[in-house]
Amino acid sequence: MNILHISAECFPVAKVGGLADVVGALPKYQTLMGHEAKVAMPMHKTNFLFEHQWETVHKSHLFSNGQKFPFTIIKAQNHNLGFELFCVDVNGLLDREKVYGYEDDHFRYLIFQLAVLEWLKSWHHKPEIIHVHDHHAGLIPFLIKHGVDYSPLKNIRTILTIHNAQYQGWMSKDNLMYFPTWDEWKTGLLFWNDQINSLACAVKCADGVTTVSPTYMKQLSFESNGLEDLFRQEAYKCRGIINGIDEEVWDPATDKHLDVHFQKTKIQPGKQQNKLQLCEHFGFRVELPLFVFIGRMVDDKGGDLLPAAINQAFVKHPGKMNVIVLGSGNPNIEKTFERLCDIHPAHYRLSISYNEPLSHKLYASADFLLMPSRVEPCGLNQLYALRYGTIPIVRRTGGLNDTVIDFGDPNGFGICFNQPSVEDILHSINRALELFGRKREVNALRKKMMNINHGWQESAKEYIELYQQ
Ligand code: ADP
């Protein structure tokens, strides 16, 4: 099949979170299966842009509210992504350093989508499927079906994948003046709760809707930031497909960010050496259990609960554990993580940053990964932890519920808890500390985890079946 993915992020071109990992891997596996999968994204000013050569494949312009926007489509050369990558450049709008976080984001992503559609009209062999990811590309299914200018694209089928329904691309109705002409009878499809809602619009208009785990799909009907009724209405075309991981990037036997590699046949010495290096670097005693957190410091990730839980664990088990936290996000949450540096200087380290190499080292060296998420559509951190023999401590929600089984169950390997509360996190840390003392059991769990297959093969196949339907 001929598939075009449209996304704001794609690893390693521009990454903020799991969306990038998925869009950087799924098309690669689809290509390996014999399909033609391409990716279109905005031309963010990241290192990838400057480190690669580019060919200009299309130059044109579009009009929005009477204003002319020239745009250029460039195609990446000399890369080994495993699929064709196209970036959309609209001067002054898309050529910026950050992926999100600008006041005019809603407008930037509207123009991005219009440029992609304008470019698509010029294709001789149009894609059979346009696969849009999250709200940044959520208006495309509507515009293809009901936009007056896009009739040449009408036969293309659209799939929406929701990576996180908390963010929906809201816009006030005034923004309709920037939209290209559409069939006015269909205006209601753009709205939810009296404003333009790109994600809701995509759920209504896409031919198929997926999200990144079966449990999250169920949860969306009763907890989706205002879209609950919509997910109930559209349930007939919605399904959960669990994310895979890119096994080339995330492999402790070859990982380019590790000095010491290890395989699932010989886990213990390799993990220990990685831990030794990391502990020397951070000034920790290697024999103590090492807990890590990697991720966005926001309430959805339990970032407001974790500092208190870590603090109480240090008080309850003085000198018995080490913790490293890597992430950034909400400034207030960052501050509460920072305060722990003064209170527990011997056993706690914090890096408020985005640091891909360090994240790989942490997955490889840690004994336990903390994921006390309130909302976790799929979660990739726990899958990477499993691959690197690190026991995940997770709240049972979304994809965490689908991928981690508590070690108290016959087939289990992780530590699970139910409530997003300091008490439940603390209780899980207590269980982890007890478990850590039972070396044989820990080794057996590591072996079990590393033998679980979370590669993309199965999920990529499910997507193709969906496209074929
Ligand atoms: P999200 O909700 O942020 O998308 P996921 O679990 O789906 O969460 O994916 C998070 C991805 O981002 C993982 O690859 C994780 O390793 C990475 N990540 C998150 N924060 C950081 C950070 N501060 N430094 C490096 N990698 C990070």
Tab-separated table of C-alpha atoms and ligand atoms in Angstrom:
chain	number	residue	atom	x	y	z
A	1	MET	CA	0.000	0.000	0.000
A	2	ASN	CA	0.961	3.601	-0.451
A	3	ILE	CA	0.762	5.468	2.862
A	4	LEU	CA	1.528	9.043	3.883
A	5	HIS	CA	1.985	9.766	7.602
A	6	ILE	CA	1.461	13.370	8.684
A	7	SER	CA	2.839	14.409	12.044
A	8	ALA	CA	4.367	17.267	14.040
A	9	GLU	CA	7.187	15.050	15.345
A	10	CYS	CA	9.346	12.229	14.006
A	11	PHE	CA	12.425	10.676	15.606
A	12	PRO	CA	15.299	11.501	15.059
A	13	VAL	CA	14.278	14.634	13.163
A	14	ALA	CA	12.367	16.338	15.976
A	15	LYS	CA	11.243	14.697	19.207
A	16	VAL	CA	9.273	15.898	22.207
A	17	GLY	CA	7.844	12.565	23.316
A	18	GLY	CA	6.478	9.197	22.275
A	19	LEU	CA	4.731	10.533	19.145
A	20	ALA	CA	8.171	11.038	17.570
A	21	ASP	CA	9.269	7.495	18.407
A	22	VAL	CA	6.155	6.028	16.791
A	23	VAL	CA	6.295	8.139	13.623
A	24	GLY	CA	10.031	7.411	13.319
A	25	ALA	CA	9.467	3.652	13.536
A	26	LEU	CA	6.051	2.603	12.187
A	27	PRO	CA	6.736	3.794	8.580
A	28	LYS	CA	10.095	2.032	8.657
A	29	TYR	CA	8.476	-1.286	9.582
A	30	GLN	CA	5.704	-0.746	7.023
A	31	THR	CA	8.391	-0.196	4.386
A	32	LEU	CA	10.169	-3.363	5.501
A	33	MET	CA	6.863	-5.216	5.029
A	34	GLY	CA	6.879	-4.140	1.373
A	35	HIS	CA	4.622	-1.088	1.567
A	36	GLU	CA	5.511	2.430	0.568
A	37	ALA	CA	5.324	4.621	3.656
A	38	LYS	CA	6.335	8.274	3.687
A	39	VAL	CA	6.315	10.957	6.360
A	40	ALA	CA	5.456	14.662	6.030
A	41	MET	CA	6.180	17.050	8.894
A	42	PRO	CA	6.963	20.730	9.471
A	43	MET	CA	10.536	21.854	8.814
A	44	HIS	CA	11.592	22.460	12.415
A	45	LYS	CA	15.054	23.966	12.852
A	46	THR	CA	16.647	20.989	14.619
A	47	ASN	CA	20.133	19.476	14.270
A	48	PHE	CA	18.797	16.923	11.806
A	49	LEU	CA	17.954	19.716	9.373
A	50	PHE	CA	21.494	21.078	9.371
A	51	GLU	CA	23.232	17.690	9.392
A	52	HIS	CA	21.520	16.384	6.227
A	53	GLN	CA	21.199	17.362	2.625
A	54	TRP	CA	17.834	18.253	1.167
A	55	GLU	CA	16.286	18.312	-2.255
A	56	THR	CA	13.525	20.794	-3.043
A	57	VAL	CA	10.672	18.758	-4.523
A	58	HIS	CA	7.847	21.285	-4.659
A	59	LYS	CA	7.403	25.035	-4.401
A	60	SER	CA	4.021	26.702	-4.402
A	61	HIS	CA	1.810	28.983	-2.366
A	62	LEU	CA	-1.570	28.991	-0.694
A	63	PHE	CA	-3.995	31.672	0.379
A	64	SER	CA	-5.489	32.004	3.827
A	65	ASN	CA	-7.851	34.877	4.607
A	66	GLY	CA	-6.580	36.679	1.526
A	67	GLN	CA	-2.938	36.444	2.593
A	68	LYS	CA	-0.466	34.595	0.397
A	69	PHE	CA	1.771	31.976	2.034
A	70	PRO	CA	4.590	30.671	-0.184
A	71	PHE	CA	5.746	27.211	0.913
A	72	THR	CA	8.460	24.723	-0.029
A	73	ILE	CA	8.561	20.949	0.348
A	74	ILE	CA	12.021	19.507	0.865
A	75	LYS	CA	13.010	15.851	0.861
A	76	ALA	CA	15.778	14.453	3.075
A	77	GLN	CA	18.831	12.938	1.393
A	78	ASN	CA	21.717	10.792	2.719
A	79	HIS	CA	19.836	9.398	5.730
A	80	ASN	CA	19.022	5.933	6.965
A	81	LEU	CA	15.537	6.519	8.295
A	82	GLY	CA	14.074	3.627	6.349
A	83	PHE	CA	11.344	5.730	4.685
A	84	GLU	CA	11.080	8.908	2.633
A	85	LEU	CA	10.886	12.071	4.711
A	86	PHE	CA	9.395	15.352	3.493
A	87	CYS	CA	9.475	18.607	5.443
A	88	VAL	CA	7.194	21.565	4.870
A	89	ASP	CA	8.758	25.008	5.111
A	90	VAL	CA	6.623	28.099	5.472
A	91	ASN	CA	8.936	31.031	6.095
A	92	GLY	CA	8.598	32.500	9.562
A	93	LEU	CA	5.896	30.038	10.621
A	94	LEU	CA	7.316	26.518	10.583
A	95	ASP	CA	11.081	27.126	10.500
A	96	ARG	CA	11.439	27.478	14.265
A	97	GLU	CA	13.521	25.657	16.843
A	98	LYS	CA	10.789	24.235	19.076
A	99	VAL	CA	8.089	21.885	17.864
A	100	TYR	CA	5.414	23.459	20.082
A	101	GLY	CA	5.093	26.172	22.662
A	102	TYR	CA	4.497	29.253	20.509
A	103	GLU	CA	1.480	31.503	20.915
A	104	ASP	CA	0.476	31.037	17.280
A	105	ASP	CA	0.767	27.212	17.297
A	106	HIS	CA	-2.841	26.734	16.180
A	107	PHE	CA	-2.249	28.937	13.156
A	108	ARG	CA	1.159	27.403	12.354
A	109	TYR	CA	-0.339	23.913	12.284
A	110	LEU	CA	-3.346	25.051	10.258
A	111	ILE	CA	-1.042	26.457	7.564
A	112	PHE	CA	1.102	23.300	7.758
A	113	GLN	CA	-1.951	21.158	6.983
A	114	LEU	CA	-3.075	23.429	4.145
A	115	ALA	CA	0.408	23.302	2.597
A	116	VAL	CA	0.474	19.481	2.769
A	117	LEU	CA	-2.921	19.272	1.045
A	118	GLU	CA	-1.953	21.789	-1.632
A	119	TRP	CA	1.212	19.782	-2.345
A	120	LEU	CA	-0.720	16.486	-2.426
A	121	LYS	CA	-2.926	17.807	-5.215
A	122	SER	CA	0.171	17.852	-7.433
A	123	TRP	CA	1.015	14.143	-6.876
A	124	HIS	CA	0.484	11.907	-9.896
A	125	HIS	CA	0.182	8.757	-7.785
A	126	LYS	CA	-1.706	9.802	-4.729
A	127	PRO	CA	-1.388	7.837	-1.475
A	128	GLU	CA	-4.161	5.338	-0.765
A	129	ILE	CA	-4.035	6.178	2.920
A	130	ILE	CA	-3.292	9.374	4.762
A	131	HIS	CA	-2.455	8.528	8.334
A	132	VAL	CA	-2.710	11.630	10.533
A	133	HIS	CA	-1.221	11.736	14.021
A	134	ASP	CA	-2.805	13.759	16.835
A	135	HIS	CA	-4.569	17.093	16.506
A	136	HIS	CA	-1.760	18.844	14.611
A	137	ALA	CA	-2.909	17.043	11.479
A	138	GLY	CA	-6.518	16.565	12.627
A	139	LEU	CA	-8.218	18.922	10.164
A	140	ILE	CA	-6.979	16.977	7.148
A	141	PRO	CA	-9.732	14.304	7.109
A	142	PHE	CA	-12.381	17.086	7.190
A	143	LEU	CA	-10.698	19.164	4.486
A	144	ILE	CA	-10.247	16.165	2.184
A	145	LYS	CA	-13.911	15.244	2.512
A	146	HIS	CA	-15.525	18.683	2.608
A	147	GLY	CA	-12.979	21.254	1.406
A	148	VAL	CA	-14.050	22.645	-1.959
A	149	ASP	CA	-10.462	22.958	-3.228
A	150	TYR	CA	-9.451	19.409	-2.441
A	151	SER	CA	-11.745	17.350	-4.648
A	152	PRO	CA	-8.730	15.626	-6.349
A	153	LEU	CA	-7.989	14.030	-2.956
A	154	LYS	CA	-11.498	12.720	-2.271
A	155	ASN	CA	-10.670	9.060	-2.861
A	156	ILE	CA	-7.936	8.951	-0.274
A	157	ARG	CA	-8.902	7.179	2.954
A	158	THR	CA	-7.843	8.717	6.256
A	159	ILE	CA	-6.789	7.180	9.548
A	160	LEU	CA	-6.310	9.141	12.765
A	161	THR	CA	-4.051	7.867	15.520
A	162	ILE	CA	-4.499	9.521	18.899
A	163	HIS	CA	-1.278	9.565	20.873
A	164	ASN	CA	-2.693	11.778	23.582
A	165	ALA	CA	-6.289	13.010	23.780
A	166	GLN	CA	-5.516	15.564	26.488
A	167	TYR	CA	-4.373	17.985	23.779
A	168	GLN	CA	-7.029	18.709	21.164
A	169	GLY	CA	-6.017	21.741	19.072
A	170	TRP	CA	-8.746	24.103	20.264
A	171	MET	CA	-9.377	27.324	18.328
A	172	SER	CA	-11.978	30.029	18.718
A	173	LYS	CA	-14.564	30.282	15.946
A	174	ASP	CA	-12.921	33.501	14.651
A	175	ASN	CA	-10.259	31.308	13.137
A	176	LEU	CA	-12.725	29.999	10.558
A	177	MET	CA	-11.713	32.966	8.399
A	178	TYR	CA	-8.333	31.299	7.855
A	179	PHE	CA	-9.917	28.077	6.546
A	180	PRO	CA	-10.173	27.425	2.810
A	181	THR	CA	-13.734	27.231	1.455
A	182	TRP	CA	-15.688	24.202	2.651
A	183	ASP	CA	-19.174	22.798	2.289
A	184	GLU	CA	-20.958	24.982	4.845
A	185	TRP	CA	-23.549	22.318	5.621
A	186	LYS	CA	-20.705	20.433	7.281
A	187	THR	CA	-19.475	23.244	9.550
A	188	GLY	CA	-20.703	21.445	12.672
A	189	LEU	CA	-18.085	18.754	12.133
A	190	LEU	CA	-15.387	21.256	13.032
A	191	PHE	CA	-16.830	22.044	16.459
A	192	TRP	CA	-17.000	20.498	19.881
A	193	ASN	CA	-18.354	22.464	22.858
A	194	ASP	CA	-18.777	25.556	20.736
A	195	GLN	CA	-15.207	25.919	19.543
A	196	ILE	CA	-13.099	24.499	16.747
A	197	ASN	CA	-11.609	21.262	18.042
A	198	SER	CA	-9.139	19.643	15.629
A	199	LEU	CA	-8.977	16.311	17.426
A	200	ALA	CA	-12.755	15.976	17.744
A	201	CYS	CA	-13.097	16.921	14.077
A	202	ALA	CA	-10.628	14.186	13.114
A	203	VAL	CA	-12.472	11.602	15.224
A	204	LYS	CA	-15.695	12.489	13.379
A	205	CYS	CA	-14.245	12.661	9.875
A	206	ALA	CA	-11.474	10.043	9.667
A	207	ASP	CA	-12.422	6.690	8.136
A	208	GLY	CA	-10.748	4.898	11.027
A	209	VAL	CA	-9.534	5.992	14.444
A	210	THR	CA	-6.930	4.277	16.536
A	211	THR	CA	-5.245	5.003	19.775
A	212	VAL	CA	-2.069	3.535	21.116
A	213	SER	CA	-3.367	0.873	23.505
A	214	PRO	CA	-6.602	-1.081	24.032
A	215	THR	CA	-7.017	0.077	27.650
A	216	TYR	CA	-6.627	3.753	26.689
A	217	MET	CA	-9.251	3.234	23.982
A	218	LYS	CA	-11.719	2.048	26.638
A	219	GLN	CA	-10.750	4.847	29.016
A	220	LEU	CA	-11.406	7.536	26.393
A	221	SER	CA	-15.167	6.877	26.688
A	222	PHE	CA	-15.181	8.014	30.287
A	223	GLU	CA	-12.056	10.179	30.628
A	224	SER	CA	-10.873	12.178	27.627
A	225	ASN	CA	-10.816	15.839	28.544
A	226	GLY	CA	-14.370	16.533	27.373
A	227	LEU	CA	-14.624	14.160	24.401
A	228	GLU	CA	-16.188	11.224	26.295
A	229	ASP	CA	-19.560	11.358	24.496
A	230	LEU	CA	-17.850	11.653	21.140
A	231	PHE	CA	-15.807	8.499	21.717
A	232	ARG	CA	-18.977	6.640	22.715
A	233	GLN	CA	-20.735	7.802	19.538
A	234	GLU	CA	-17.827	6.902	17.267
A	235	ALA	CA	-16.854	3.656	19.019
A	236	TYR	CA	-17.736	1.607	15.920
A	237	LYS	CA	-14.682	2.864	14.054
A	238	CYS	CA	-12.246	3.142	16.964
A	239	ARG	CA	-9.697	0.588	18.111
A	240	GLY	CA	-6.592	0.378	20.263
A	241	ILE	CA	-3.335	-0.822	18.721
A	242	ILE	CA	-0.418	-1.036	21.109
A	243	ASN	CA	2.787	0.766	20.116
A	244	GLY	CA	5.907	-1.185	19.351
A	245	ILE	CA	9.475	-0.100	19.892
A	246	ASP	CA	12.181	0.438	17.315
A	247	GLU	CA	14.372	-2.538	18.092
A	248	GLU	CA	17.298	-1.106	16.143
A	249	VAL	CA	17.452	2.076	18.205
A	250	TRP	CA	16.548	0.433	21.509
A	251	ASP	CA	18.803	-2.596	21.772
A	252	PRO	CA	21.188	-2.975	24.734
A	253	ALA	CA	23.386	-5.225	22.562
A	254	THR	CA	24.137	-2.428	20.059
A	255	ASP	CA	22.909	0.859	21.592
A	256	LYS	CA	25.234	3.630	20.375
A	257	HIS	CA	24.829	5.561	23.622
A	258	LEU	CA	26.206	2.727	25.800
A	259	ASP	CA	29.887	1.961	26.368
A	260	VAL	CA	29.078	-1.530	27.638
A	261	HIS	CA	26.646	-3.653	25.665
A	262	PHE	CA	24.719	-6.664	26.909
A	263	GLN	CA	22.409	-9.363	25.574
A	264	LYS	CA	19.498	-11.206	27.082
A	265	THR	CA	21.666	-14.316	27.400
A	266	LYS	CA	24.090	-12.499	29.704
A	267	ILE	CA	22.222	-9.755	31.485
A	268	GLN	CA	23.712	-9.441	34.932
A	269	PRO	CA	27.364	-8.473	34.234
A	270	GLY	CA	26.394	-6.035	31.478
A	271	LYS	CA	23.798	-4.225	33.538
A	272	GLN	CA	26.125	-4.133	36.505
A	273	GLN	CA	28.936	-2.524	34.505
A	274	ASN	CA	26.606	0.101	33.100
A	275	LYS	CA	25.374	0.825	36.603
A	276	LEU	CA	28.938	1.035	37.900
A	277	GLN	CA	29.889	3.638	35.268
A	278	LEU	CA	26.780	5.693	35.918
A	279	CYS	CA	27.129	5.513	39.714
A	280	GLU	CA	30.791	6.590	39.493
A	281	HIS	CA	29.724	9.517	37.345
A	282	PHE	CA	27.008	10.597	39.786
A	283	GLY	CA	28.964	9.742	42.958
A	284	PHE	CA	26.657	6.920	44.098
A	285	ARG	CA	27.424	3.582	45.794
A	286	VAL	CA	26.706	0.937	43.197
A	287	GLU	CA	25.372	-1.692	45.598
A	288	LEU	CA	22.281	0.381	46.432
A	289	PRO	CA	19.149	-0.017	44.303
A	290	LEU	CA	18.880	2.673	41.652
A	291	PHE	CA	15.471	4.162	40.807
A	292	VAL	CA	15.027	6.473	37.805
A	293	PHE	CA	12.301	8.677	36.356
A	294	ILE	CA	12.523	9.884	32.748
A	295	GLY	CA	9.826	12.080	31.277
A	296	ARG	CA	7.799	15.208	31.105
A	297	MET	CA	7.290	16.834	34.512
A	298	VAL	CA	3.532	17.280	34.337
A	299	ASP	CA	0.543	16.132	36.404
A	300	ASP	CA	-0.386	13.549	33.751
A	301	LYS	CA	2.914	11.756	34.427
A	302	GLY	CA	2.346	11.931	38.205
A	303	GLY	CA	5.043	14.612	38.383
A	304	ASP	CA	3.168	16.379	41.184
A	305	LEU	CA	3.146	13.205	43.336
A	306	LEU	CA	6.570	11.770	42.728
A	307	PRO	CA	8.764	14.272	44.642
A	308	ALA	CA	6.768	13.719	47.858
A	309	ALA	CA	6.892	9.943	47.387
A	310	ILE	CA	10.665	9.999	46.789
A	311	ASN	CA	11.145	12.223	49.820
A	312	GLN	CA	9.111	9.910	52.061
A	313	ALA	CA	10.954	6.857	50.733
A	314	PHE	CA	14.313	8.474	51.595
A	315	VAL	CA	13.029	9.279	55.094
A	316	LYS	CA	11.694	5.758	55.612
A	317	HIS	CA	14.781	4.027	54.175
A	318	PRO	CA	17.702	6.346	54.946
A	319	GLY	CA	20.848	5.520	52.953
A	320	LYS	CA	19.147	2.529	51.293
A	321	MET	CA	18.469	3.761	47.736
A	322	ASN	CA	19.547	6.177	45.015
A	323	VAL	CA	17.323	8.137	42.644
A	324	ILE	CA	18.050	9.932	39.356
A	325	VAL	CA	15.401	12.115	37.718
A	326	LEU	CA	15.646	13.308	34.100
A	327	GLY	CA	13.003	15.566	32.598
A	328	SER	CA	11.504	18.985	32.317
A	329	GLY	CA	8.053	20.548	32.099
A	330	ASN	CA	5.830	22.457	34.504
A	331	PRO	CA	8.086	25.000	36.340
A	332	ASN	CA	6.359	24.386	39.705
A	333	ILE	CA	6.902	20.644	39.441
A	334	GLU	CA	10.508	21.208	38.363
A	335	LYS	CA	10.983	23.255	41.554
A	336	THR	CA	9.655	20.496	43.812
A	337	PHE	CA	12.068	18.043	42.168
A	338	GLU	CA	14.864	20.614	42.658
A	339	ARG	CA	14.158	20.963	46.386
A	340	LEU	CA	15.038	17.304	46.900
A	341	CYS	CA	18.636	18.052	45.807
A	342	ASP	CA	19.230	20.053	49.010
A	343	ILE	CA	17.400	17.611	51.277
A	344	HIS	CA	19.023	14.389	50.010
A	345	PRO	CA	22.326	15.426	48.399
A	346	ALA	CA	23.992	12.022	48.856
A	347	HIS	CA	21.346	9.904	47.147
A	348	TYR	CA	19.472	12.076	44.654
A	349	ARG	CA	20.467	13.571	41.294
A	350	LEU	CA	18.390	15.691	38.967
A	351	SER	CA	18.823	16.787	35.372
A	352	ILE	CA	16.219	19.299	34.205
A	353	SER	CA	16.862	18.762	30.530
A	354	TYR	CA	16.059	16.730	27.466
A	355	ASN	CA	18.979	14.317	27.128
A	356	GLU	CA	18.577	11.362	24.776
A	357	PRO	CA	22.028	9.762	25.478
A	358	LEU	CA	21.530	9.993	29.249
A	359	SER	CA	18.069	8.443	28.936
A	360	HIS	CA	19.593	5.366	27.237
A	361	LYS	CA	22.227	5.086	29.979
A	362	LEU	CA	19.525	5.305	32.638
A	363	TYR	CA	17.395	2.555	31.062
A	364	ALA	CA	20.501	0.348	30.895
A	365	SER	CA	21.791	1.024	34.411
A	366	ALA	CA	18.738	1.398	36.608
A	367	ASP	CA	17.179	-1.319	38.717
A	368	PHE	CA	13.725	0.282	38.706
A	369	LEU	CA	11.916	2.780	36.453
A	370	LEU	CA	9.208	4.906	38.081
A	371	MET	CA	6.066	5.670	36.024
A	372	PRO	CA	3.290	6.864	38.330
A	373	SER	CA	1.227	8.269	35.436
A	374	ARG	CA	-2.299	9.587	35.801
A	375	VAL	CA	-2.737	9.420	32.032
A	376	GLU	CA	-0.608	7.148	29.841
A	377	PRO	CA	-2.023	6.403	26.383
A	378	CYS	CA	0.648	3.771	25.691
A	379	GLY	CA	3.902	4.742	27.368
A	380	LEU	CA	7.164	3.801	25.742
A	381	ASN	CA	9.484	4.216	28.721
A	382	GLN	CA	8.264	1.006	30.323
A	383	LEU	CA	8.810	-0.873	27.036
A	384	TYR	CA	12.383	0.426	26.802
A	385	ALA	CA	12.902	-0.488	30.472
A	386	LEU	CA	11.730	-4.053	29.776
A	387	ARG	CA	14.139	-4.338	26.855
A	388	TYR	CA	17.021	-3.158	29.074
A	389	GLY	CA	16.176	-5.441	32.024
A	390	THR	CA	14.931	-2.619	34.276
A	391	ILE	CA	11.886	-3.394	36.416
A	392	PRO	CA	9.074	-0.900	35.679
A	393	ILE	CA	7.007	0.456	38.578
A	394	VAL	CA	3.776	1.615	36.976
A	395	ARG	CA	0.286	2.804	37.758
A	396	ARG	CA	-2.314	0.583	36.116
A	397	THR	CA	-3.635	2.913	33.441
A	398	GLY	CA	-3.718	3.027	29.624
A	399	GLY	CA	-0.885	1.175	27.939
A	400	LEU	CA	0.852	0.557	31.265
A	401	ASN	CA	-2.061	-1.714	32.142
A	402	ASP	CA	-1.627	-3.576	28.839
A	403	THR	CA	2.125	-4.084	28.986
A	404	VAL	CA	3.146	-4.591	32.622
A	405	ILE	CA	2.046	-7.469	34.876
A	406	ASP	CA	2.796	-7.354	38.579
A	407	PHE	CA	5.479	-9.796	39.699
A	408	GLY	CA	3.015	-11.144	42.274
A	409	ASP	CA	1.061	-12.743	39.384
A	410	PRO	CA	2.274	-16.019	37.871
A	411	ASN	CA	3.486	-14.426	34.615
A	412	GLY	CA	4.441	-11.115	36.170
A	413	PHE	CA	7.668	-9.127	36.016
A	414	GLY	CA	6.912	-5.525	37.078
A	415	ILE	CA	5.447	-3.636	40.020
A	416	CYS	CA	1.927	-2.260	39.574
A	417	PHE	CA	-0.315	-0.061	41.677
A	418	ASN	CA	-3.798	1.378	41.244
A	419	GLN	CA	-4.132	4.872	42.656
A	420	PRO	CA	-2.283	7.982	41.541
A	421	SER	CA	-1.296	8.804	45.113
A	422	VAL	CA	1.877	9.358	47.148
A	423	GLU	CA	0.902	6.398	49.344
A	424	ASP	CA	0.627	3.954	46.441
A	425	ILE	CA	3.947	5.094	44.954
A	426	LEU	CA	5.615	4.776	48.351
A	427	HIS	CA	4.155	1.320	48.868
A	428	SER	CA	5.528	0.262	45.472
A	429	ILE	CA	8.982	1.615	46.314
A	430	ASN	CA	8.837	-0.405	49.555
A	431	ARG	CA	7.992	-3.524	47.537
A	432	ALA	CA	10.849	-2.772	45.137
A	433	LEU	CA	13.335	-2.449	47.982
A	434	GLU	CA	12.251	-5.802	49.416
A	435	LEU	CA	12.463	-7.412	45.988
A	436	PHE	CA	15.915	-5.953	45.381
A	437	GLY	CA	17.229	-8.007	48.309
A	438	ARG	CA	16.206	-11.237	46.515
A	439	LYS	CA	18.908	-11.243	43.828
A	440	ARG	CA	17.907	-14.518	42.188
A	441	GLU	CA	14.315	-13.425	41.782
A	442	VAL	CA	15.417	-10.085	40.322
A	443	ASN	CA	17.621	-11.863	37.794
A	444	ALA	CA	14.793	-14.191	36.820
A	445	LEU	CA	12.458	-11.218	36.326
A	446	ARG	CA	15.048	-9.450	34.179
A	447	LYS	CA	15.394	-12.489	31.994
A	448	LYS	CA	11.630	-12.745	31.629
A	449	MET	CA	11.285	-9.051	30.726
A	450	MET	CA	14.041	-9.071	28.162
A	451	ASN	CA	12.453	-12.024	26.411
A	452	ILE	CA	9.161	-10.236	25.838
A	453	ASN	CA	8.768	-9.109	22.236
A	454	HIS	CA	7.539	-5.546	21.888
A	455	GLY	CA	8.852	-5.057	18.349
A	456	TRP	CA	6.721	-3.295	15.745
A	457	GLN	CA	6.012	-6.350	13.575
A	458	GLU	CA	2.628	-7.297	15.057
A	459	SER	CA	1.284	-3.750	15.449
A	460	ALA	CA	2.501	-2.665	12.005
A	461	LYS	CA	0.558	-5.621	10.600
A	462	GLU	CA	-2.576	-4.523	12.485
A	463	TYR	CA	-2.337	-1.060	10.937
A	464	ILE	CA	-2.067	-2.542	7.457
A	465	GLU	CA	-5.152	-4.710	8.109
A	466	LEU	CA	-7.000	-1.593	9.190
A	467	TYR	CA	-5.941	0.301	6.046
A	468	GLN	CA	-7.106	-2.616	3.926
A	469	GLN	CA	-10.513	-2.610	5.586
B	1	ADP	P1	5.009	11.044	26.214
B	1	ADP	O1	3.675	11.180	26.859
B	1	ADP	O2	5.970	12.079	26.730
B	1	ADP	O3	4.965	10.981	24.736
B	1	ADP	P2	6.031	8.308	26.107
B	1	ADP	O4	6.320	7.327	27.211
B	1	ADP	O5	5.085	7.865	25.063
B	1	ADP	O6	5.575	9.666	26.791
B	1	ADP	O7	7.403	8.676	25.375
B	1	ADP	C1	8.398	9.379	26.015
B	1	ADP	C2	9.638	9.336	25.138
B	1	ADP	O8	10.400	10.520	25.380
B	1	ADP	C3	10.574	8.184	25.465
B	1	ADP	O9	11.356	7.882	24.334
B	1	ADP	C4	11.467	8.785	26.583
B	1	ADP	O10	12.692	8.102	26.724
B	1	ADP	C5	11.649	10.170	26.018
B	1	ADP	N1	11.933	11.225	27.003
B	1	ADP	C6	11.036	11.869	27.780
B	1	ADP	N2	11.652	12.819	28.515
B	1	ADP	C7	12.951	12.772	28.182
B	1	ADP	C8	14.113	13.508	28.601
B	1	ADP	N3	14.024	14.478	29.490
B	1	ADP	N4	15.299	13.199	28.035
B	1	ADP	C9	15.381	12.206	27.115
B	1	ADP	N5	14.340	11.474	26.688
B	1	ADP	C10	13.144	11.756	27.209
